[in-house]
C-alpha atoms as a PDB file:
ATOM      1  CA  MET A   1       4.299  -6.606 -29.964  1.00  0.00           C
ATOM      2  CA  ASN A   2       3.690  -7.376 -26.271  1.00  0.00           C
ATOM      3  CA  LYS A   3       3.373  -4.734 -23.568  1.00  0.00           C
ATOM      4  CA  LEU A   4       6.839  -5.278 -22.142  1.00  0.00           C
ATOM      5  CA  GLN A   5       8.651  -5.097 -25.485  1.00  0.00           C
ATOM      6  CA  GLU A   6       6.773  -1.963 -26.478  1.00  0.00           C
ATOM      7  CA  THR A   7       7.660  -0.362 -23.152  1.00  0.00           C
ATOM      8  CA  ILE A   8      11.329  -1.364 -23.495  1.00  0.00           C
ATOM      9  CA  ASP A   9      11.359   0.228 -26.945  1.00  0.00           C
ATOM     10  CA  LYS A  10       9.779   3.436 -25.615  1.00  0.00           C
ATOM     11  CA  PHE A  11      12.466   3.692 -22.941  1.00  0.00           C
ATOM     12  CA  LYS A  12      15.211   2.842 -25.508  1.00  0.00           C
ATOM     13  CA  LEU A  13      16.763   0.190 -23.273  1.00  0.00           C
ATOM     14  CA  ASN A  14      19.519  -2.237 -24.257  1.00  0.00           C
ATOM     15  CA  VAL A  15      18.328  -5.296 -22.355  1.00  0.00           C
ATOM     16  CA  LEU A  16      20.422  -8.283 -21.345  1.00  0.00           C
ATOM     17  CA  ALA A  17      17.849 -10.114 -19.180  1.00  0.00           C
ATOM     18  CA  VAL A  18      14.310  -9.733 -17.835  1.00  0.00           C
ATOM     19  CA  GLU A  19      12.927 -11.127 -14.594  1.00  0.00           C
ATOM     20  CA  ASN A  20       9.341 -11.000 -13.297  1.00  0.00           C
ATOM     21  CA  VAL A  21       8.924  -9.490  -9.845  1.00  0.00           C
ATOM     22  CA  PRO A  22       6.634 -11.652  -7.653  1.00  0.00           C
ATOM     23  CA  GLN A  23       4.213 -10.340  -5.031  1.00  0.00           C
ATOM     24  CA  SER A  24       3.336  -7.286  -7.098  1.00  0.00           C
ATOM     25  CA  PHE A  25      -0.447  -7.553  -6.856  1.00  0.00           C
ATOM     26  CA  SER A  26      -1.765  -4.409  -8.501  1.00  0.00           C
ATOM     27  CA  SER A  27       0.875  -3.679 -11.141  1.00  0.00           C
ATOM     28  CA  THR A  28       3.127  -5.631 -13.467  1.00  0.00           C
ATOM     29  CA  VAL A  29       6.771  -5.150 -12.479  1.00  0.00           C
ATOM     30  CA  TYR A  30       9.889  -6.353 -14.286  1.00  0.00           C
ATOM     31  CA  LYS A  31      13.483  -6.380 -13.094  1.00  0.00           C
ATOM     32  CA  ILE A  32      15.661  -5.449 -16.072  1.00  0.00           C
ATOM     33  CA  LEU A  33      19.381  -6.153 -16.378  1.00  0.00           C
ATOM     34  CA  LEU A  34      20.876  -3.828 -18.983  1.00  0.00           C
ATOM     35  CA  MET A  35      23.817  -4.486 -21.289  1.00  0.00           C
ATOM     36  CA  ASP A  36      25.973  -2.166 -19.186  1.00  0.00           C
ATOM     37  CA  ASN A  37      25.166  -4.379 -16.139  1.00  0.00           C
ATOM     38  CA  ARG A  38      22.935  -1.772 -14.494  1.00  0.00           C
ATOM     39  CA  THR A  39      19.646  -2.960 -12.991  1.00  0.00           C
ATOM     40  CA  VAL A  40      16.428  -0.987 -13.426  1.00  0.00           C
ATOM     41  CA  PHE A  41      12.738  -1.718 -12.950  1.00  0.00           C
ATOM     42  CA  ILE A  42       9.821  -1.253 -15.310  1.00  0.00           C
ATOM     43  CA  LYS A  43       6.473  -0.803 -13.607  1.00  0.00           C
ATOM     44  CA  ILE A  44       3.230  -0.959 -15.597  1.00  0.00           C
ATOM     45  CA  PRO A  45       0.449   0.083 -13.184  1.00  0.00           C
ATOM     46  CA  TYR A  46      -3.087  -1.301 -13.199  1.00  0.00           C
ATOM     47  CA  SER A  47      -4.556   2.061 -14.255  1.00  0.00           C
ATOM     48  CA  LYS A  48      -3.475   5.458 -15.546  1.00  0.00           C
ATOM     49  CA  GLN A  49      -4.625   6.971 -12.256  1.00  0.00           C
ATOM     50  CA  LYS A  50      -2.181   4.752 -10.346  1.00  0.00           C
ATOM     51  CA  LEU A  51       0.576   5.614 -12.848  1.00  0.00           C
ATOM     52  CA  GLU A  52       0.112   9.358 -12.415  1.00  0.00           C
ATOM     53  CA  ARG A  53      -0.243   9.067  -8.645  1.00  0.00           C
ATOM     54  CA  GLU A  54       2.983   7.103  -8.169  1.00  0.00           C
ATOM     55  CA  PHE A  55       4.911   9.316 -10.573  1.00  0.00           C
ATOM     56  CA  SER A  56       3.918  12.510  -8.765  1.00  0.00           C
ATOM     57  CA  VAL A  57       4.486  11.066  -5.272  1.00  0.00           C
ATOM     58  CA  LEU A  58       7.952   9.686  -6.044  1.00  0.00           C
ATOM     59  CA  LYS A  59       9.038  13.050  -7.441  1.00  0.00           C
ATOM     60  CA  ARG A  60       7.508  14.834  -4.460  1.00  0.00           C
ATOM     61  CA  ILE A  61       9.126  12.799  -1.654  1.00  0.00           C
ATOM     62  CA  GLU A  62      12.443  11.736  -3.216  1.00  0.00           C
ATOM     63  CA  ASN A  63      14.386  14.072  -0.898  1.00  0.00           C
ATOM     64  CA  ASP A  64      12.569  12.960   2.257  1.00  0.00           C
ATOM     65  CA  LEU A  65      12.622   9.156   2.021  1.00  0.00           C
ATOM     66  CA  PRO A  66      14.724   6.425   0.360  1.00  0.00           C
ATOM     67  CA  VAL A  67      12.488   5.736  -2.655  1.00  0.00           C
ATOM     68  CA  PRO A  68      13.231   4.648  -6.232  1.00  0.00           C
ATOM     69  CA  GLN A  69      14.294   7.419  -8.572  1.00  0.00           C
ATOM     70  CA  VAL A  70      12.074   7.951 -11.606  1.00  0.00           C
ATOM     71  CA  LEU A  71      14.449   7.572 -14.560  1.00  0.00           C
ATOM     72  CA  ASP A  72      11.773   7.867 -17.242  1.00  0.00           C
ATOM     73  CA  TYR A  73       8.004   8.071 -17.658  1.00  0.00           C
ATOM     74  CA  TRP A  74       5.719   6.952 -20.475  1.00  0.00           C
ATOM     75  CA  GLU A  75       2.101   8.069 -20.497  1.00  0.00           C
ATOM     76  CA  GLY A  76       1.020   4.977 -22.451  1.00  0.00           C
ATOM     77  CA  ASN A  77      -1.497   4.552 -25.249  1.00  0.00           C
ATOM     78  CA  GLU A  78      -4.909   2.942 -25.818  1.00  0.00           C
ATOM     79  CA  GLU A  79      -3.586  -0.565 -25.102  1.00  0.00           C
ATOM     80  CA  ILE A  80      -1.083   0.151 -22.324  1.00  0.00           C
ATOM     81  CA  THR A  81      -1.733   2.261 -19.219  1.00  0.00           C
ATOM     82  CA  GLY A  82       1.815   3.644 -19.323  1.00  0.00           C
ATOM     83  CA  ALA A  83       4.958   2.834 -17.387  1.00  0.00           C
ATOM     84  CA  LEU A  84       7.635   4.062 -15.027  1.00  0.00           C
ATOM     85  CA  LEU A  85      11.337   3.328 -15.369  1.00  0.00           C
ATOM     86  CA  LEU A  86      12.699   3.161 -11.831  1.00  0.00           C
ATOM     87  CA  SER A  87      16.162   2.928 -10.322  1.00  0.00           C
ATOM     88  CA  ALA A  88      17.096  -0.121  -8.271  1.00  0.00           C
ATOM     89  CA  ILE A  89      17.629   0.104  -4.513  1.00  0.00           C
ATOM     90  CA  ASN A  90      20.277  -2.166  -3.018  1.00  0.00           C
ATOM     91  CA  GLY A  91      17.971  -4.073  -0.694  1.00  0.00           C
ATOM     92  CA  VAL A  92      15.356  -6.827  -0.579  1.00  0.00           C
ATOM     93  CA  PRO A  93      11.737  -6.956   0.660  1.00  0.00           C
ATOM     94  CA  ILE A  94      11.264  -8.225   4.198  1.00  0.00           C
ATOM     95  CA  THR A  95      10.662 -11.972   4.174  1.00  0.00           C
ATOM     96  CA  GLU A  96      12.439 -13.044   7.360  1.00  0.00           C
ATOM     97  CA  LYS A  97      11.533 -12.569  11.018  1.00  0.00           C
ATOM     98  CA  VAL A  98      11.472  -8.928  12.116  1.00  0.00           C
ATOM     99  CA  ASP A  99      13.342  -8.132  15.337  1.00  0.00           C
ATOM    100  CA  SER A 100      13.089  -5.060  17.559  1.00  0.00           C
ATOM    101  CA  VAL A 101      16.044  -3.312  15.874  1.00  0.00           C
ATOM    102  CA  LEU A 102      14.430  -3.496  12.443  1.00  0.00           C
ATOM    103  CA  ALA A 103      10.990  -2.668  13.855  1.00  0.00           C
ATOM    104  CA  PHE A 104      12.415   0.533  15.363  1.00  0.00           C
ATOM    105  CA  ASP A 105      13.846   1.540  11.979  1.00  0.00           C
ATOM    106  CA  ILE A 106      10.559   0.758  10.236  1.00  0.00           C
ATOM    107  CA  GLY A 107       8.871   3.080  12.711  1.00  0.00           C
ATOM    108  CA  VAL A 108      11.354   5.850  11.959  1.00  0.00           C
ATOM    109  CA  HIS A 109      10.819   5.615   8.206  1.00  0.00           C
ATOM    110  CA  HIS A 110       7.050   5.363   8.454  1.00  0.00           C
ATOM    111  CA  ALA A 111       6.984   8.458  10.649  1.00  0.00           C
ATOM    112  CA  LYS A 112       9.202  10.308   8.153  1.00  0.00           C
ATOM    113  CA  LEU A 113       6.562   9.691   5.478  1.00  0.00           C
ATOM    114  CA  HIS A 114       3.785  10.940   7.751  1.00  0.00           C
ATOM    115  CA  ALA A 115       5.887  13.955   8.792  1.00  0.00           C
ATOM    116  CA  ILE A 116       6.044  15.326   5.222  1.00  0.00           C
ATOM    117  CA  ASP A 117       3.732  18.333   5.277  1.00  0.00           C
ATOM    118  CA  PRO A 118       1.599  18.502   2.127  1.00  0.00           C
ATOM    119  CA  TYR A 119       2.121  21.762   0.249  1.00  0.00           C
ATOM    120  CA  GLU A 120      -0.747  23.748  -1.185  1.00  0.00           C
ATOM    121  CA  HIS A 121      -0.082  22.374  -4.673  1.00  0.00           C
ATOM    122  CA  ASP A 122      -0.156  18.784  -3.328  1.00  0.00           C
ATOM    123  CA  PHE A 123      -3.873  19.189  -2.703  1.00  0.00           C
ATOM    124  CA  ASN A 124      -4.383  19.821  -6.421  1.00  0.00           C
ATOM    125  CA  SER A 125      -2.158  16.983  -7.645  1.00  0.00           C
ATOM    126  CA  SER A 126      -3.018  13.447  -8.794  1.00  0.00           C
ATOM    127  CA  VAL A 127      -2.897  12.398  -5.114  1.00  0.00           C
ATOM    128  CA  SER A 128      -6.457  12.564  -3.793  1.00  0.00           C
ATOM    129  CA  ASN A 129      -7.037  14.646  -0.678  1.00  0.00           C
ATOM    130  CA  GLU A 130      -9.340  12.539   1.495  1.00  0.00           C
ATOM    131  CA  TYR A 131      -8.486  14.142   4.828  1.00  0.00           C
ATOM    132  CA  ASP A 132     -11.293  16.686   5.132  1.00  0.00           C
ATOM    133  CA  LEU A 133     -13.953  14.010   4.577  1.00  0.00           C
ATOM    134  CA  TRP A 134     -12.081  11.066   6.099  1.00  0.00           C
ATOM    135  CA  PRO A 135     -15.048   8.985   7.366  1.00  0.00           C
ATOM    136  CA  GLU A 136     -16.709   9.432   3.967  1.00  0.00           C
ATOM    137  CA  PHE A 137     -13.580   8.102   2.244  1.00  0.00           C
ATOM    138  CA  ILE A 138     -13.629   5.009   4.470  1.00  0.00           C
ATOM    139  CA  LYS A 139     -17.344   4.497   3.758  1.00  0.00           C
ATOM    140  CA  ARG A 140     -16.829   4.924   0.019  1.00  0.00           C
ATOM    141  CA  GLN A 141     -14.061   2.317  -0.061  1.00  0.00           C
ATOM    142  CA  PHE A 142     -16.070  -0.060   2.137  1.00  0.00           C
ATOM    143  CA  ASN A 143     -19.232   0.247   0.061  1.00  0.00           C
ATOM    144  CA  SER A 144     -17.291  -0.207  -3.166  1.00  0.00           C
ATOM    145  CA  PHE A 145     -15.790  -3.511  -1.997  1.00  0.00           C
ATOM    146  CA  ALA A 146     -19.062  -4.577  -0.326  1.00  0.00           C
ATOM    147  CA  ILE A 147     -20.539  -5.208  -3.779  1.00  0.00           C
ATOM    148  CA  ASP A 148     -17.814  -7.791  -4.395  1.00  0.00           C
ATOM    149  CA  VAL A 149     -17.867  -9.214  -0.858  1.00  0.00           C
ATOM    150  CA  LYS A 150     -21.603  -9.894  -1.045  1.00  0.00           C
ATOM    151  CA  GLU A 151     -20.999 -12.316  -3.915  1.00  0.00           C
ATOM    152  CA  VAL A 152     -18.609 -14.585  -2.002  1.00  0.00           C
ATOM    153  CA  VAL A 153     -19.522 -14.657   1.707  1.00  0.00           C
ATOM    154  CA  ASP A 154     -22.447 -16.090   3.630  1.00  0.00           C
ATOM    155  CA  PRO A 155     -25.368 -13.579   3.808  1.00  0.00           C
ATOM    156  CA  SER A 156     -25.378 -13.640   7.625  1.00  0.00           C
ATOM    157  CA  LEU A 157     -21.642 -12.812   7.734  1.00  0.00           C
ATOM    158  CA  TYR A 158     -22.201 -10.024   5.236  1.00  0.00           C
ATOM    159  CA  GLU A 159     -25.035  -8.480   7.286  1.00  0.00           C
ATOM    160  CA  LEU A 160     -23.015  -8.797  10.498  1.00  0.00           C
ATOM    161  CA  SER A 161     -20.146  -6.981   8.756  1.00  0.00           C
ATOM    162  CA  LEU A 162     -22.393  -4.089   7.746  1.00  0.00           C
ATOM    163  CA  GLN A 163     -23.707  -3.751  11.307  1.00  0.00           C
ATOM    164  CA  TYR A 164     -20.187  -3.832  12.772  1.00  0.00           C
ATOM    165  CA  PHE A 165     -18.999  -1.180  10.310  1.00  0.00           C
ATOM    166  CA  ASP A 166     -21.899   1.197  11.038  1.00  0.00           C
ATOM    167  CA  LYS A 167     -21.293   0.932  14.783  1.00  0.00           C
ATOM    168  CA  GLN A 168     -17.498   1.142  14.823  1.00  0.00           C
ATOM    169  CA  ILE A 169     -16.972   3.992  12.354  1.00  0.00           C
ATOM    170  CA  LYS A 170     -18.796   6.308  14.755  1.00  0.00           C
ATOM    171  CA  LEU A 171     -16.218   5.499  17.448  1.00  0.00           C
ATOM    172  CA  LEU A 172     -13.115   6.542  15.494  1.00  0.00           C
ATOM    173  CA  PRO A 173     -10.868   9.128  17.185  1.00  0.00           C
ATOM    174  CA  PRO A 174     -10.238  12.534  15.556  1.00  0.00           C
ATOM    175  CA  SER A 175      -8.298  12.312  12.291  1.00  0.00           C
ATOM    176  CA  ASP A 176      -4.489  12.646  12.430  1.00  0.00           C
ATOM    177  CA  GLY A 177      -3.186  14.751   9.552  1.00  0.00           C
ATOM    178  CA  PRO A 178      -3.397  15.791   6.829  1.00  0.00           C
ATOM    179  CA  CYS A 179      -0.523  13.473   5.924  1.00  0.00           C
ATOM    180  CA  PHE A 180       0.714  11.431   2.999  1.00  0.00           C
ATOM    181  CA  ILE A 181      -0.345   7.846   3.777  1.00  0.00           C
ATOM    182  CA  HIS A 182       1.027   4.848   1.897  1.00  0.00           C
ATOM    183  CA  LEU A 183      -2.024   2.536   2.280  1.00  0.00           C
ATOM    184  CA  ASP A 184       0.013  -0.559   1.355  1.00  0.00           C
ATOM    185  CA  PHE A 185       2.754  -0.308   3.980  1.00  0.00           C
ATOM    186  CA  ARG A 186       3.653  -3.988   4.397  1.00  0.00           C
ATOM    187  CA  PRO A 187       6.858  -6.092   4.469  1.00  0.00           C
ATOM    188  CA  GLY A 188       6.853  -6.610   0.685  1.00  0.00           C
ATOM    189  CA  ASN A 189       7.118  -2.847   0.157  1.00  0.00           C
ATOM    190  CA  ILE A 190       9.860  -2.262   2.751  1.00  0.00           C
ATOM    191  CA  LEU A 191      13.372  -2.943   1.432  1.00  0.00           C
ATOM    192  CA  VAL A 192      16.098  -3.886   3.890  1.00  0.00           C
ATOM    193  CA  ARG A 193      19.812  -4.579   3.937  1.00  0.00           C
ATOM    194  CA  GLU A 194      21.819  -5.718   6.976  1.00  0.00           C
ATOM    195  CA  ASN A 195      18.680  -5.396   9.124  1.00  0.00           C
ATOM    196  CA  LYS A 196      18.175  -1.725   8.216  1.00  0.00           C
ATOM    197  CA  VAL A 197      15.497  -0.075   6.085  1.00  0.00           C
ATOM    198  CA  VAL A 198      17.045   1.092   2.817  1.00  0.00           C
ATOM    199  CA  GLY A 199      13.960   1.745   0.718  1.00  0.00           C
ATOM    200  CA  ILE A 200      10.194   2.131   0.589  1.00  0.00           C
ATOM    201  CA  ILE A 201       8.427   1.201  -2.662  1.00  0.00           C
ATOM    202  CA  ASP A 202       4.994   1.011  -4.328  1.00  0.00           C
ATOM    203  CA  PHE A 203       3.299   4.376  -3.862  1.00  0.00           C
ATOM    204  CA  GLU A 204       0.443   3.846  -6.299  1.00  0.00           C
ATOM    205  CA  SER A 205      -2.203   3.825  -3.537  1.00  0.00           C
ATOM    206  CA  VAL A 206      -1.030   6.953  -1.694  1.00  0.00           C
ATOM    207  CA  ARG A 207      -3.586   9.486  -0.473  1.00  0.00           C
ATOM    208  CA  ILE A 208      -3.542  12.603   1.657  1.00  0.00           C
ATOM    209  CA  GLY A 209      -5.485  11.470   4.687  1.00  0.00           C
ATOM    210  CA  SER A 210      -5.380  10.405   8.331  1.00  0.00           C
ATOM    211  CA  THR A 211      -2.494   8.248   9.522  1.00  0.00           C
ATOM    212  CA  ASP A 212      -4.700   5.857  11.510  1.00  0.00           C
ATOM    213  CA  MET A 213      -5.430   3.634   8.480  1.00  0.00           C
ATOM    214  CA  ASP A 214      -1.759   3.305   7.548  1.00  0.00           C
ATOM    215  CA  PHE A 215      -0.729   0.981  10.406  1.00  0.00           C
ATOM    216  CA  THR A 216      -3.114  -1.822   9.460  1.00  0.00           C
ATOM    217  CA  LYS A 217      -0.897  -4.036   7.319  1.00  0.00           C
ATOM    218  CA  ILE A 218       2.208  -3.896   9.486  1.00  0.00           C
ATOM    219  CA  ASN A 219       0.019  -4.771  12.445  1.00  0.00           C
ATOM    220  CA  ARG A 220      -1.249  -7.821  10.524  1.00  0.00           C
ATOM    221  CA  ASP A 221       2.108  -8.867   9.055  1.00  0.00           C
ATOM    222  CA  ILE A 222       4.617  -7.812  11.730  1.00  0.00           C
ATOM    223  CA  PHE A 223       3.224  -6.788  15.131  1.00  0.00           C
ATOM    224  CA  LEU A 224       0.847  -9.749  15.497  1.00  0.00           C
ATOM    225  CA  LYS A 225       3.520 -12.226  14.359  1.00  0.00           C
ATOM    226  CA  TYR A 226       6.656 -11.052  16.171  1.00  0.00           C
ATOM    227  CA  PRO A 227       6.423 -10.181  19.896  1.00  0.00           C
ATOM    228  CA  GLY A 228       8.139  -6.960  20.922  1.00  0.00           C
ATOM    229  CA  THR A 229       8.036  -5.375  17.474  1.00  0.00           C
ATOM    230  CA  LEU A 230       5.084  -3.093  18.220  1.00  0.00           C
ATOM    231  CA  GLN A 231       6.852  -1.472  21.164  1.00  0.00           C
ATOM    232  CA  ALA A 232      10.069  -1.017  19.192  1.00  0.00           C
ATOM    233  CA  TYR A 233       8.176   0.397  16.194  1.00  0.00           C
ATOM    234  CA  GLN A 234       6.379   2.880  18.450  1.00  0.00           C
ATOM    235  CA  GLN A 235       9.674   4.076  19.902  1.00  0.00           C
ATOM    236  CA  GLY A 236      11.120   4.578  16.432  1.00  0.00           C
ATOM    237  CA  TYR A 237       8.017   6.336  15.156  1.00  0.00           C
ATOM    238  CA  GLU A 238       7.740   8.644  18.172  1.00  0.00           C
ATOM    239  CA  SER A 239      11.366   9.723  17.740  1.00  0.00           C
ATOM    240  CA  ILE A 240      10.071  11.583  14.658  1.00  0.00           C
ATOM    241  CA  ARG A 241       6.423  12.516  15.391  1.00  0.00           C
ATOM    242  CA  ALA A 242       3.540  11.782  17.753  1.00  0.00           C
ATOM    243  CA  LEU A 243       1.688   8.518  17.205  1.00  0.00           C
ATOM    244  CA  VAL A 244      -2.061   7.909  17.389  1.00  0.00           C
ATOM    245  CA  ASP A 245      -3.367   5.442  19.978  1.00  0.00           C
ATOM    246  CA  LEU A 246      -2.885   2.269  17.942  1.00  0.00           C
ATOM    247  CA  GLN A 247      -4.880   0.040  20.279  1.00  0.00           C
ATOM    248  CA  GLU A 248      -7.855   2.335  19.751  1.00  0.00           C
ATOM    249  CA  VAL A 249      -7.789   2.058  15.947  1.00  0.00           C
ATOM    250  CA  PHE A 250      -6.404  -1.447  15.279  1.00  0.00           C
ATOM    251  CA  PRO A 251      -9.662  -3.433  15.693  1.00  0.00           C
ATOM    252  CA  PHE A 252     -11.685  -1.321  13.259  1.00  0.00           C
ATOM    253  CA  TYR A 253      -8.995  -1.086  10.590  1.00  0.00           C
ATOM    254  CA  HIS A 254      -8.134  -4.772  10.893  1.00  0.00           C
ATOM    255  CA  PHE A 255     -11.815  -5.452  10.143  1.00  0.00           C
ATOM    256  CA  ILE A 256     -11.798  -2.998   7.209  1.00  0.00           C
ATOM    257  CA  ASP A 257      -8.640  -4.562   5.780  1.00  0.00           C
ATOM    258  CA  ALA A 258     -10.054  -8.109   5.968  1.00  0.00           C
ATOM    259  CA  PHE A 259     -13.426  -7.126   4.513  1.00  0.00           C
ATOM    260  CA  ASN A 260     -12.010  -5.022   1.666  1.00  0.00           C
ATOM    261  CA  SER A 261      -9.378  -7.677   0.888  1.00  0.00           C
ATOM    262  CA  ILE A 262     -12.127 -10.257   0.358  1.00  0.00           C
ATOM    263  CA  GLY A 263     -13.757  -7.881  -2.116  1.00  0.00           C
ATOM    264  CA  TRP A 264     -10.406  -7.292  -3.808  1.00  0.00           C
ATOM    265  CA  CYS A 265      -9.914 -11.048  -4.260  1.00  0.00           C
ATOM    266  CA  ASN A 266     -13.297 -11.377  -5.943  1.00  0.00           C
ATOM    267  CA  ARG A 267     -12.617  -8.359  -8.131  1.00  0.00           C
ATOM    268  CA  ARG A 268      -9.196  -9.596  -9.275  1.00  0.00           C
ATOM    269  CA  GLY A 269     -10.090 -13.290  -9.575  1.00  0.00           C
ATOM    270  CA  ILE A 270     -10.833 -15.736  -6.771  1.00  0.00           C
ATOM    271  CA  GLU A 271      -8.979 -18.650  -8.376  1.00  0.00           C
ATOM    272  CA  LYS A 272      -5.798 -16.618  -8.571  1.00  0.00           C
ATOM    273  CA  HIS A 273      -6.056 -15.338  -4.986  1.00  0.00           C
ATOM    274  CA  GLN A 274      -7.518 -18.323  -3.100  1.00  0.00           C
ATOM    275  CA  ALA A 275      -5.001 -18.283  -0.243  1.00  0.00           C
ATOM    276  CA  PHE A 276      -5.391 -14.553   0.388  1.00  0.00           C
ATOM    277  CA  LEU A 277      -9.188 -14.891   0.269  1.00  0.00           C
ATOM    278  CA  HIS A 278      -9.259 -17.682   2.879  1.00  0.00           C
ATOM    279  CA  GLU A 279      -6.764 -15.842   5.087  1.00  0.00           C
ATOM    280  CA  ASN A 280      -9.003 -12.763   5.190  1.00  0.00           C
ATOM    281  CA  LEU A 281     -12.187 -14.786   5.633  1.00  0.00           C
ATOM    282  CA  ALA A 282     -10.584 -16.267   8.735  1.00  0.00           C
ATOM    283  CA  TYR A 283      -9.646 -12.794   9.987  1.00  0.00           C
ATOM    284  CA  LEU A 284     -13.166 -11.477   9.360  1.00  0.00           C
ATOM    285  CA  LYS A 285     -14.841 -14.390  11.161  1.00  0.00           C
ATOM    286  CA  GLY A 286     -12.428 -14.036  14.068  1.00  0.00           C
ATOM    287  CA  ILE A 287     -13.136 -10.325  14.461  1.00  0.00           C
ATOM    288  CA  LEU A 288     -16.907 -10.883  14.336  1.00  0.00           C
ATOM    289  CA  ASN A 289     -16.772 -14.049  16.497  1.00  0.00           C
ATOM    290  CA  VAL A 290     -18.313 -16.213  13.789  1.00  0.00           C
ATOM    291  CA  LYS A 291     -17.400 -19.908  13.564  1.00  0.00           C
END
């Protein structure tokens, strides 16, 4: 019996049709049409840690943000990490051009996530608290991916990256938090309908930490591509809470994102992620002024 069928049986679903969900890089996600014409999603995370983290976060923030409802949970077995049965949200991931109206709304929703004050019990949940030792968390992530990066980039580029990291991490501003941070806040995880945000998905990477790392992917995928969106996003965000100085943190976190993404590609299979690897190599060389 394959993983999907076993999971369907565990959730006791009467299935009419199954559709793979593309652009889900760390988990396997299926869109399920049931016999009663309802649509649900099955998510099989990459690890049990990610399963438990997303389950606890979705339950924790369901009253604060438009997120999928957890309809059922399976802790898995020796072969399968486990799965979540999630409700469908009537919206689609952002694939089109983002205008200032949508950027403003993205800012509002992102700020609402950051404005959720962690309770005392949140610090003892499956969501890691990295806030108190924030620079150490960044170093730990960087050093973990550095092992993989070293195998695929030119030695001189690798050494230049290490030098840049050691210099720039000392220049970071004071941490902003403690807050829940998404860590994969990008267009593919923002659901929209009629140019409005209707859902935020994929919370398997969430931590309690400093907000400054959480703007990296929307800077890469929205602000740098669509003029005027950064200003509109800032206005939306600041209607909810104060915003860190983005221009102060963007260069360092853009570097971190490119470097770690190269390591991720090597870890998950270079052949499968060639385009993403070359995209981030270009970013890294551009940041370090390497031809």
